[in-house]
XYZ file of C-alpha atoms in Angstrom:
696
model
C -20.475 -5.527 30.116
C -17.696 -5.138 27.543
C -16.948 -7.784 24.623
C -14.246 -7.470 22.913
C -13.457 -9.350 19.207
C -9.730 -10.992 18.831
C -8.296 -9.976 14.990
C -7.536 -13.452 14.774
C -11.603 -14.583 15.586
C -12.487 -12.792 12.501
C -9.842 -14.908 10.631
C -11.099 -18.019 11.864
C -14.940 -16.818 11.691
C -14.141 -16.259 7.604
C -13.229 -20.346 7.144
C -16.249 -21.304 8.687
C -19.176 -22.881 6.871
C -22.133 -20.965 6.176
C -24.342 -22.606 8.488
C -21.695 -22.210 11.593
C -21.337 -18.420 10.524
C -25.208 -17.980 11.103
C -25.013 -20.127 14.411
C -21.618 -17.547 15.343
C -23.998 -14.441 14.975
C -26.685 -16.237 16.713
C -24.264 -16.788 19.768
C -22.354 -13.409 19.827
C -26.178 -11.495 19.989
C -26.534 -14.075 22.977
C -23.539 -13.458 24.526
C -23.259 -9.569 24.575
C -26.994 -9.566 25.913
C -26.281 -12.121 28.438
C -22.772 -13.855 28.779
C -23.399 -15.485 32.021
C -26.296 -16.983 30.683
C -27.013 -20.953 30.895
C -27.664 -21.314 27.030
C -23.834 -20.676 26.310
C -22.276 -23.517 27.978
C -18.702 -22.029 29.551
C -16.265 -24.734 29.771
C -13.205 -25.554 31.303
C -10.589 -26.897 29.225
C -7.972 -29.410 30.879
C -4.474 -28.984 30.417
C -4.574 -25.575 29.279
C -1.504 -22.895 30.037
C -4.303 -19.659 30.294
C -6.927 -20.935 32.901
C -8.989 -18.181 31.990
C -9.709 -19.804 28.420
C -13.069 -21.027 28.327
C -14.595 -23.070 25.499
C -18.325 -21.936 24.341
C -20.512 -24.473 22.339
C -21.704 -22.830 19.147
C -23.454 -25.916 18.062
C -22.926 -29.839 18.210
C -19.181 -29.868 16.781
C -18.067 -25.622 16.470
C -16.300 -24.081 20.008
C -15.183 -20.368 20.638
C -12.636 -19.667 23.017
C -13.563 -17.274 25.097
C -10.883 -15.137 27.806
C -13.191 -15.239 30.662
C -11.976 -12.929 33.860
C -11.393 -13.968 37.677
C -13.675 -11.031 38.030
C -15.191 -8.053 36.459
C -16.969 -8.042 33.040
C -14.484 -7.221 29.724
C -14.499 -10.732 27.717
C -12.094 -11.285 24.496
C -13.824 -13.712 21.841
C -10.231 -14.918 20.677
C -10.739 -17.871 18.230
C -13.621 -20.541 17.198
C -13.119 -23.651 15.015
C -14.175 -27.503 15.176
C -14.015 -28.559 18.863
C -10.509 -30.374 18.590
C -9.030 -28.202 16.359
C -10.172 -25.415 18.693
C -8.341 -26.496 21.731
C -5.459 -27.526 19.988
C -5.147 -23.835 19.261
C -5.775 -22.573 22.812
C -3.648 -25.572 24.452
C -0.358 -23.381 24.906
C -1.637 -20.188 24.576
C -1.491 -17.014 27.120
C -3.899 -14.088 27.165
C -2.921 -11.329 29.194
C -2.757 -7.406 30.077
C 0.489 -6.138 29.447
C 1.446 -2.851 31.736
C 4.276 -1.436 29.440
C 1.334 -1.522 26.264
C -2.023 -0.641 27.368
C -3.009 -3.588 25.385
C -3.708 -7.297 25.708
C -1.078 -10.003 23.990
C -1.588 -13.473 23.165
C 1.524 -15.673 22.893
C 2.468 -19.196 23.258
C 4.461 -20.286 26.026
C 5.347 -23.787 25.386
C 9.470 -24.383 25.473
C 10.196 -22.239 22.552
C 14.430 -21.734 23.097
C 14.637 -25.703 22.741
C 13.841 -25.089 19.156
C 16.248 -22.563 18.634
C 19.551 -23.633 16.925
C 22.965 -22.669 18.783
C 24.286 -21.752 15.631
C 23.228 -20.664 12.272
C 25.420 -19.709 9.093
C 22.270 -20.002 6.432
C 20.586 -16.886 6.689
C 19.362 -14.385 3.820
C 18.712 -11.345 6.057
C 22.008 -11.615 7.860
C 23.320 -8.894 10.310
C 26.891 -8.046 10.849
C 28.074 -9.639 13.965
C 24.657 -11.381 14.899
C 26.249 -13.280 18.108
C 24.279 -12.825 20.708
C 22.322 -10.227 19.167
C 19.430 -9.679 21.418
C 21.344 -10.147 24.893
C 22.746 -7.088 24.198
C 19.544 -5.229 24.986
C 18.410 -4.945 28.568
C 15.165 -7.050 30.412
C 14.074 -3.325 30.753
C 14.647 -2.268 27.362
C 12.469 -5.585 26.194
C 9.818 -5.331 28.883
C 9.393 -1.617 27.457
C 8.802 -2.980 23.559
C 6.097 -5.311 24.935
C 8.357 -8.773 25.322
C 6.271 -10.864 28.182
C 8.419 -11.033 30.869
C 8.218 -15.279 30.566
C 9.498 -15.400 26.864
C 12.509 -13.189 27.541
C 14.889 -16.045 28.406
C 13.456 -16.502 24.870
C 14.236 -13.707 23.351
C 17.819 -13.271 24.148
C 18.641 -16.279 22.516
C 17.650 -14.820 19.180
C 21.036 -14.155 17.012
C 19.896 -13.799 13.726
C 16.589 -13.575 11.677
C 16.558 -16.972 10.914
C 15.903 -17.614 14.565
C 13.365 -14.562 14.654
C 11.218 -16.071 12.165
C 11.548 -20.001 13.890
C 10.096 -17.661 16.907
C 7.126 -16.094 15.590
C 4.626 -18.247 16.107
C 5.287 -17.798 19.627
C 5.435 -14.237 19.886
C 2.976 -11.271 20.061
C 2.558 -9.640 16.432
C 3.615 -6.576 18.062
C 6.917 -8.075 19.977
C 7.933 -9.666 16.623
C 7.755 -6.366 14.382
C 9.799 -4.660 17.334
C 12.381 -7.269 17.181
C 12.531 -7.184 13.189
C 13.136 -3.651 13.760
C 15.907 -3.932 15.557
C 17.520 -6.422 13.398
C 17.291 -4.145 10.921
C 18.796 -1.317 12.075
C 16.336 0.490 14.624
C 16.961 2.499 17.652
C 15.356 0.656 20.627
C 15.091 4.320 22.170
C 12.853 5.278 19.211
C 10.896 2.102 19.829
C 9.913 2.518 23.194
C 9.071 5.988 22.335
C 6.559 4.657 20.068
C 5.390 2.241 21.564
C 4.634 4.750 24.451
C 2.653 6.910 22.026
C 0.338 3.819 21.054
C -0.465 3.536 24.732
C -2.117 6.874 25.183
C -5.827 6.908 25.388
C -8.497 9.708 25.046
C -10.852 8.243 27.790
C -9.537 8.506 30.812
C -9.839 4.927 32.730
C -10.320 3.125 29.429
C -6.672 1.847 28.851
C -8.201 -0.598 26.897
C -9.055 1.410 23.942
C -5.484 2.585 23.873
C -4.183 2.520 19.699
C -2.124 -0.502 21.016
C -4.726 -2.240 21.843
C -6.950 -1.229 19.347
C -4.694 -2.498 16.635
C -5.786 -6.151 17.681
C -9.141 -5.339 19.675
C -12.393 -4.089 18.229
C -15.305 -3.658 21.318
C -18.657 -4.994 20.078
C -21.204 -2.598 21.353
C -24.823 -2.874 21.148
C -25.130 -0.684 18.154
C -22.812 -2.407 15.828
C -24.300 -4.349 13.323
C -22.711 -7.857 13.619
C -24.133 -9.034 10.028
C -21.678 -6.228 8.861
C -18.724 -7.077 11.031
C -18.933 -10.908 10.481
C -19.300 -10.790 6.958
C -17.056 -12.012 3.764
C -17.146 -8.472 2.420
C -15.901 -7.156 6.051
C -11.950 -5.182 5.581
C -10.324 -5.776 8.640
C -8.773 -2.273 7.806
C -12.361 -0.877 8.820
C -11.492 -1.769 12.265
C -7.547 -2.743 13.152
C -5.394 0.206 12.397
C -1.736 0.016 13.343
C -0.949 2.533 16.256
C 1.632 4.403 13.251
C -2.080 4.594 10.851
C -3.635 5.524 14.355
C -1.745 8.557 15.121
C -1.501 9.419 11.471
C -5.379 9.660 11.174
C -6.522 11.346 14.309
C -3.453 13.719 14.691
C -4.276 17.766 13.983
C -1.156 19.127 11.973
C 0.208 22.516 11.548
C 0.636 21.651 7.710
C 1.034 19.492 4.965
C 2.227 15.725 5.984
C 3.753 12.953 3.678
C 3.284 9.791 4.434
C 5.237 7.150 2.403
C 5.351 3.322 2.679
C 5.723 -0.103 0.374
C 3.482 -1.899 -1.215
C 0.315 -3.318 0.769
C 1.496 -1.241 4.044
C -1.606 0.303 4.846
C -1.013 3.923 2.842
C -4.380 4.264 0.897
C -6.322 2.828 4.051
C -4.762 5.631 6.513
C -5.974 8.214 3.726
C -9.263 6.995 3.719
C -9.567 6.665 7.800
C -8.334 10.727 7.438
C -10.958 11.787 5.518
C -13.483 10.369 7.796
C -11.538 11.546 10.757
C -11.948 15.419 9.374
C -15.597 15.140 8.596
C -16.137 13.993 11.850
C -14.515 17.019 12.836
C -16.641 19.339 10.687
C -19.124 17.520 8.054
C -19.389 20.992 6.458
C -15.457 20.617 5.397
C -14.601 21.061 1.830
C -12.376 17.571 0.966
C -10.897 16.568 -1.718
C -9.739 13.046 -2.184
C -7.692 12.474 -5.477
C -5.484 10.067 -6.708
C -3.893 9.713 -10.510
C -6.174 7.612 -12.631
C -9.786 7.005 -13.266
C -9.738 3.247 -12.004
C -8.339 3.791 -8.262
C -10.361 7.040 -7.988
C -13.484 4.227 -8.985
C -11.614 1.576 -5.991
C -11.682 4.767 -3.435
C -15.195 5.365 -4.372
C -16.122 1.588 -3.631
C -14.348 1.541 -0.544
C -14.712 4.669 1.641
C -18.464 3.522 1.311
C -17.634 0.900 4.115
C -16.430 3.434 6.681
C -19.851 5.226 6.425
C -18.497 8.050 4.303
C -20.546 8.591 1.171
C -19.528 10.270 -1.863
C -21.330 12.933 -1.646
C -19.460 14.145 1.513
C -16.482 14.662 -0.160
C -15.406 15.393 -3.869
C -13.321 11.990 -5.068
C -11.871 12.454 -8.281
C -8.396 11.768 -10.276
C -6.659 14.832 -10.590
C -6.716 15.540 -14.356
C -10.739 15.381 -13.942
C -10.594 17.970 -11.137
C -8.071 20.264 -12.925
C -9.828 20.173 -16.291
C -13.339 21.055 -14.301
C -11.841 23.675 -12.495
C -10.117 25.253 -15.491
C -13.247 25.171 -17.611
C -15.148 26.722 -14.946
C -13.130 29.335 -13.792
C -12.205 30.638 -17.567
C -8.727 29.588 -17.444
C -8.985 27.755 -20.650
C -11.720 27.756 -23.042
C -14.334 25.269 -22.340
C -14.195 23.505 -25.535
C -10.317 23.538 -25.241
C -8.713 19.626 -25.851
C -6.220 18.890 -23.366
C -3.563 16.657 -24.207
C -0.598 14.274 -22.238
C 2.989 14.885 -23.533
C 3.229 11.304 -24.617
C 0.564 11.581 -27.154
C 0.743 11.991 -30.682
C -0.888 15.639 -30.820
C 2.039 16.789 -28.478
C 4.853 16.141 -30.761
C 2.251 16.900 -33.930
C 2.083 20.533 -32.604
C 5.672 20.553 -32.448
C 6.660 19.504 -36.078
C 3.994 21.957 -37.087
C 5.617 24.311 -35.457
C 9.065 23.579 -36.731
C 7.433 23.951 -40.284
C 7.407 27.662 -39.624
C 10.284 28.662 -36.929
C 13.710 27.482 -37.971
C 15.683 25.513 -35.322
C 18.928 23.453 -34.636
C 16.906 21.299 -32.388
C 14.701 18.555 -33.495
C 10.942 18.521 -31.963
C 12.113 15.677 -29.634
C 15.017 17.530 -27.672
C 12.223 20.554 -27.775
C 9.071 18.953 -26.547
C 11.197 17.599 -23.549
C 13.121 20.562 -22.689
C 9.622 22.357 -22.495
C 8.341 19.731 -20.344
C 11.142 18.993 -18.072
C 12.898 22.391 -17.298
C 9.694 25.309 -18.364
C 6.613 23.284 -16.861
C 8.917 21.399 -14.134
C 9.907 24.782 -13.175
C 6.969 26.705 -13.613
C 8.901 29.018 -15.887
C 6.769 31.995 -17.126
C 9.088 34.402 -19.339
C 12.542 34.099 -20.967
C 14.937 35.799 -18.182
C 13.397 33.158 -15.690
C 14.487 30.104 -17.902
C 17.668 31.506 -18.708
C 18.819 31.265 -14.998
C 16.607 27.812 -14.228
C 19.176 24.918 -13.811
C 18.347 22.299 -16.278
C 18.960 19.263 -13.924
C 19.020 16.158 -15.756
C 19.142 17.194 -19.106
C 21.801 15.652 -21.426
C 22.511 18.805 -23.723
C 24.522 21.812 -21.997
C 23.210 25.418 -23.754
C 25.137 28.728 -23.514
C 22.755 32.204 -22.859
C 22.618 32.026 -26.929
C 21.348 28.875 -27.182
C 18.876 29.191 -24.581
C 17.455 32.159 -25.699
C 17.065 30.388 -29.447
C 15.518 27.732 -27.562
C 13.341 30.219 -25.822
C 12.263 31.486 -29.019
C 10.698 28.569 -30.299
C 9.125 27.387 -26.932
C 7.748 30.754 -27.241
C 5.951 30.302 -30.611
C 4.965 26.608 -29.923
C 2.742 28.529 -26.714
C 1.461 31.052 -28.968
C 0.414 28.187 -31.586
C -0.674 25.490 -29.981
C -3.500 28.224 -27.866
C -4.311 29.006 -30.980
C -5.169 26.019 -31.992
C -7.208 24.842 -28.969
C -4.667 22.700 -27.239
C -3.027 22.336 -23.431
C -0.504 20.211 -22.248
C -2.219 18.796 -18.489
C 1.079 20.567 -17.400
C 0.039 23.474 -18.921
C -3.412 23.493 -17.074
C -1.963 22.799 -13.547
C 0.474 25.165 -14.104
C -2.436 28.332 -15.291
C -4.299 27.095 -12.131
C -1.356 27.338 -9.609
C -0.971 30.926 -10.653
C -4.293 31.760 -10.537
C -5.218 30.292 -7.066
C -1.617 31.041 -5.352
C -2.953 35.075 -6.090
C -6.366 34.999 -4.305
C -7.076 34.099 -0.713
C -10.440 32.255 -2.108
C -9.572 28.578 -2.735
C -11.927 25.697 -3.142
C -10.962 23.177 -1.010
C -10.685 23.418 2.731
C -8.541 19.936 3.479
C -6.967 18.011 0.055
C -5.312 14.257 0.544
C -3.723 12.323 -2.455
C -2.970 9.012 -3.121
C -0.408 7.930 -5.501
C 1.829 10.642 -5.282
C 4.751 8.960 -6.870
C 2.877 9.610 -10.072
C 2.274 12.943 -9.716
C 4.770 15.714 -11.346
C 5.354 18.877 -9.928
C 2.762 20.910 -11.792
C 0.179 18.748 -10.543
C 1.734 18.909 -6.689
C 1.891 22.955 -7.366
C -1.850 22.765 -8.142
C -3.002 20.428 -5.113
C -1.335 23.272 -3.007
C -2.543 26.166 -4.239
C -6.132 25.012 -4.095
C -6.189 24.724 -0.283
C -5.087 27.221 2.606
C -1.856 26.867 4.212
C -3.074 26.170 7.652
C -3.936 22.991 9.941
C -4.213 19.832 8.230
C -4.249 21.023 4.866
C -2.325 18.446 2.743
C -2.197 14.724 3.327
C -0.270 13.099 0.871
C 0.793 9.424 0.330
C 2.807 7.444 -2.148
C 5.564 4.746 -2.474
C 8.314 5.686 -4.268
C 9.332 2.096 -4.922
C 6.423 2.543 -7.142
C 7.532 5.062 -9.379
C 6.434 3.423 -11.949
C 6.054 6.731 -14.387
C 9.864 8.123 -13.519
C 8.472 11.103 -12.360
C 11.038 13.655 -10.699
C 9.332 15.139 -7.910
C 10.600 18.618 -5.778
C 8.043 19.169 -2.831
C 9.860 22.357 -1.775
C 9.776 23.653 -5.332
C 6.260 23.447 -5.533
C 5.658 25.333 -2.074
C 4.848 22.014 0.243
C 7.253 21.637 3.222
C 7.928 18.016 4.160
C 11.085 17.728 5.917
C 11.928 16.443 8.904
C 8.519 15.849 11.153
C 6.087 16.149 8.812
C 7.353 12.897 6.767
C 6.044 9.837 8.039
C 6.802 6.324 7.129
C 4.900 3.249 7.561
C 6.388 -0.055 7.846
C 4.037 -3.086 8.568
C 2.830 -5.097 5.100
C -0.691 -5.902 5.665
C -1.440 -7.632 1.780
C 1.671 -10.030 1.095
C 3.036 -12.569 3.074
C 6.927 -12.149 3.912
C 7.939 -14.410 1.374
C 6.315 -12.490 -1.847
C 7.690 -9.367 -0.300
C 11.421 -10.157 -0.016
C 11.069 -11.281 -3.904
C 9.410 -8.358 -5.083
C 12.325 -6.289 -3.233
C 14.719 -8.298 -5.082
C 13.480 -7.556 -7.869
C 14.624 -3.739 -7.682
C 18.120 -4.258 -6.283
C 20.532 -1.941 -7.325
C 17.903 0.609 -8.324
C 17.797 4.081 -6.664
C 15.081 5.868 -5.843
C 14.064 9.166 -4.862
C 12.359 9.766 -1.556
C 10.137 13.071 -2.789
C 12.789 15.444 -0.836
C 15.998 14.726 -2.946
C 17.043 11.531 -0.728
C 17.558 8.107 -1.547
C 14.706 6.389 -0.525
C 15.713 3.313 1.827
C 14.183 -0.106 0.422
C 14.762 -1.859 4.000
C 12.745 -1.093 7.186
C 9.503 -3.145 5.942
C 8.406 -6.540 7.475
C 5.292 -8.516 6.390
C 4.059 -10.544 9.762
C 2.292 -13.044 7.212
C 3.725 -16.027 6.456
C 2.911 -18.270 4.001
C 3.677 -20.060 0.257
C 7.133 -19.661 -1.273
C 6.546 -17.130 -4.730
C 7.630 -19.978 -7.848
C 9.578 -18.909 -10.971
C 9.583 -21.081 -14.105
C 10.912 -20.791 -17.381
C 9.718 -23.347 -20.178
C 11.015 -24.278 -23.704
C 7.683 -22.989 -25.676
C 4.868 -20.284 -24.586
C 2.647 -23.790 -24.964
C 4.542 -25.439 -22.159
C 4.183 -21.759 -20.238
C 0.375 -21.667 -20.853
C -0.254 -25.107 -20.234
C 1.463 -24.849 -16.602
C -0.608 -21.550 -16.146
C -3.847 -22.992 -16.644
C -3.393 -26.283 -15.443
C -2.325 -24.675 -11.753
C -5.260 -22.374 -12.194
C -7.792 -25.651 -13.046
C -6.581 -27.183 -9.838
C -7.295 -24.646 -7.426
C -10.230 -24.272 -8.955
C -11.192 -27.830 -8.678
C -9.624 -28.342 -4.883
C -11.856 -24.884 -3.709
C -8.421 -23.427 -2.732
C -9.387 -20.149 -5.476
C -12.072 -18.912 -7.001
C -11.587 -17.297 -10.620
C -12.555 -14.083 -9.600
C -9.325 -13.898 -6.921
C -6.838 -15.103 -9.752
C -4.805 -12.440 -11.957
C -2.894 -13.344 -15.092
C -0.760 -10.363 -16.126
C 2.218 -9.239 -18.620
C 4.363 -6.058 -18.992
C 2.266 -5.429 -22.639
C -1.432 -6.446 -23.627
C -0.166 -7.940 -27.071
C 1.751 -10.885 -24.104
C -1.438 -12.218 -23.449
C -3.164 -12.547 -26.844
C -2.296 -16.398 -27.074
C -2.821 -17.009 -23.036
C -6.832 -15.957 -23.809
C -6.675 -18.598 -26.240
C -5.391 -20.897 -23.743
C -8.064 -20.148 -21.433
C -10.958 -20.213 -23.941
C -9.219 -23.730 -24.802
C -9.724 -24.764 -21.137
C -13.360 -23.164 -20.942
C -11.727 -21.058 -17.958
C -13.643 -17.703 -18.164
C -11.943 -14.738 -18.042
C -12.328 -10.539 -17.415
C -10.353 -7.945 -18.900
C -9.347 -5.094 -16.489
C -8.116 -2.116 -18.960
C -11.694 -2.412 -21.280
C -13.532 -4.052 -18.272
C -15.315 -6.828 -20.540
C -16.168 -10.694 -20.047
C -17.063 -12.154 -17.326
C -16.520 -10.430 -14.164
C -17.027 -14.000 -12.022
C -13.745 -15.364 -14.032
C -10.153 -15.022 -13.979
C -8.500 -11.424 -14.522
C -6.481 -10.246 -17.226
C -4.381 -7.326 -16.701
C -1.026 -5.392 -18.013
C 1.158 -4.148 -15.294
C -0.127 -0.969 -15.312
C -3.993 -1.787 -15.010
C -3.343 -3.870 -11.638
C -1.659 -1.094 -9.598
C -4.022 -0.317 -6.694
C -5.297 -3.540 -7.081
C -5.049 -6.792 -5.181
C -5.759 -10.660 -5.941
C -5.230 -14.032 -4.025
C -3.099 -15.302 -6.772
C -1.004 -13.710 -9.266
C 0.739 -15.164 -12.406
C 3.227 -12.570 -14.479
C 3.849 -14.208 -17.741
C 6.806 -13.338 -20.093
C 9.528 -12.992 -17.646
C 12.727 -13.709 -19.012
C 16.233 -12.940 -20.708
C 14.682 -11.331 -23.666
C 11.965 -10.310 -23.020
C 12.477 -8.730 -19.703
C 13.108 -6.056 -19.214
C 11.493 -4.903 -22.534
C 13.422 -2.537 -25.122
C 11.548 -0.294 -27.034
C 11.996 0.158 -31.136
C 16.397 1.747 -31.440
C 16.437 1.466 -27.591
C 20.167 1.122 -28.173
C 19.830 4.214 -30.131
C 19.033 6.080 -26.730
C 21.394 7.890 -24.531
C 22.658 5.809 -21.419
C 20.147 8.020 -19.006
C 17.248 7.643 -20.737
C 18.281 3.819 -21.379
C 18.772 3.546 -17.119
C 15.195 5.460 -16.564
C 13.364 2.951 -19.006
C 14.974 -0.119 -17.298
C 14.908 1.577 -13.910
C 10.838 2.132 -14.554
C 10.161 -1.164 -15.702
C 11.902 -2.965 -12.674
C 9.637 -0.907 -10.341
C 6.444 -1.572 -12.628
C 7.363 -5.514 -12.229
C 7.892 -4.882 -7.964
C 4.212 -3.335 -8.162
C 2.721 -6.347 -10.676
C 4.654 -8.808 -7.602
C 3.172 -7.030 -4.818
C -0.592 -6.845 -6.039
C -0.375 -10.860 -4.836
C -1.856 -11.541 -1.491
C -1.083 -15.492 -1.108
C 0.240 -16.833 -4.250
C 2.636 -15.299 -6.496
C 3.754 -17.663 -9.981
C 5.903 -16.075 -12.491
C 6.929 -17.431 -15.553
C 8.641 -16.924 -19.048
C 10.356 -18.694 -22.123
C 13.829 -19.462 -22.603
C 16.530 -18.365 -19.848
C 16.023 -16.872 -16.305
C 16.759 -13.677 -15.077
C 19.190 -12.611 -12.482
C 17.337 -10.516 -10.622
C 15.153 -13.226 -9.364
């Protein structure tokens, strides 16, 4: 007997009262032990479209909807709800095996075509010349991308994205995604190829173990711990992977792989499953899983445990700590060396002290940025290399004599900072890269890196050097749209070849609703982002399969009015049971912008927790800057101080900066707002004082 759990069953289970959840676990235990036992009370439901759907009694009030085959012993748990609601859910549902995708599908068959308007002119996501758009695809093509034959006449009536959204509830999720891709300019033949790849299965005769089917259905075996699977802490990403994710996770590559995708597309999830795959292949593998910050590292350690991986099985650490530890351990820098950052007062002070002893027509700011953006970015080791190195992005042109003068001061800086015991982080990364590039002895067999858009060339060069160039060496994931530090990356200059088939893209957003996703993308309209290969990253091609509440954007006359609105919404959401305090985050660009809001929360007796320094009530509302929200998610997000005059934030003497520096600052802030907005799962509320900004 096989028993499969539909991912929507888990969604409905989580909404049940606690005592019903307990009864459901008892019911499932009975079911997988003896599915034909008399105590289960299988009941036929009248007037169902699918005659194989059954109601099974969980208790006096709640019913589970199960698909029972005409013959054989493969059962599927599809939904659980109050008696009447469960029956309504099942009324028009069809559950069928699709031989074109090697997957089961759940969809509705009531007269969907009648709900489609004959002409729509109000679409905000219109494609050019959408007249009879879906009719341009043949029945054979639509079947191959998963459209059930009975739905093809209705699908042929879809003329634009408004029509598609109206029909979304009637379509299998994979079909909705595929049709959206076609409207977004996707190629039908490429889609068919991807569907056919997902049809493959490792086990002969086990078609229901295909990647396409495992996206929505999980087999419950005797070894599975039901208490773990059916718990509030269970994460769907532990089991249900998109076929594109599963292929990334379980393929063997002859070199580096780069995975990009918008916020919430499951990049980190794929990397964690990849770590488990590599450990399963060889438990003795030396694996480094790194990311940019300590807070993201802490999240990785917590989440990876849910996959049954103990942190002791691999090294999970942020890249700065890894580099510092190895550099000191290998004697590349002294054990008491002070590693500093390029935005620190120490770095600027060192340059000023060097200039006191070395006359130059260039000031400390120019020399510090020249050293960082040209010398360290390109890992320049001597004056001859510096003379011929392109100074891409630098404003002032330098002739050979001027470059010679600049290099003399740079050499003086290197000598002085080393004598004083200071090493810039990028210097350490380059020293490590130079060391390991000259030896066959490497500290790791595999390296996985998350949030690579935050890394610099020096850090990528370091990662390349600490693992041999061979099968499954580097697995690098990130989102160019979240490049909040304005880092310029060039993989080829770091010895990492990720062009062509070594670059993969995840497109389905699993975190936010489609409404939130669209609003977030609107705030970065007009900003170009590099895709890590010298080309522009596309902002289209992403879709969320989750529909929800439209985000709000309000401006007020005074800060007091804005704070009153935020606290009132929180109090109301808690009162009606819609949210818990810890599911909410209030954020702003700067910590100072939250000062008065803290007072408003205190006045209303709303508990809160500071994400930046981990203080306060852990069960309370989260308070955070945009930066500290990175990598996290919350059911509801409130973003404050967004209006003309406060956004984008302009530092002191901003108007004295050159145009390129101003543009970079504004682009970084738009990217940062995008990051903050995409932390929201279900509710997004943006507010400010004064005049609305046009971007939203």
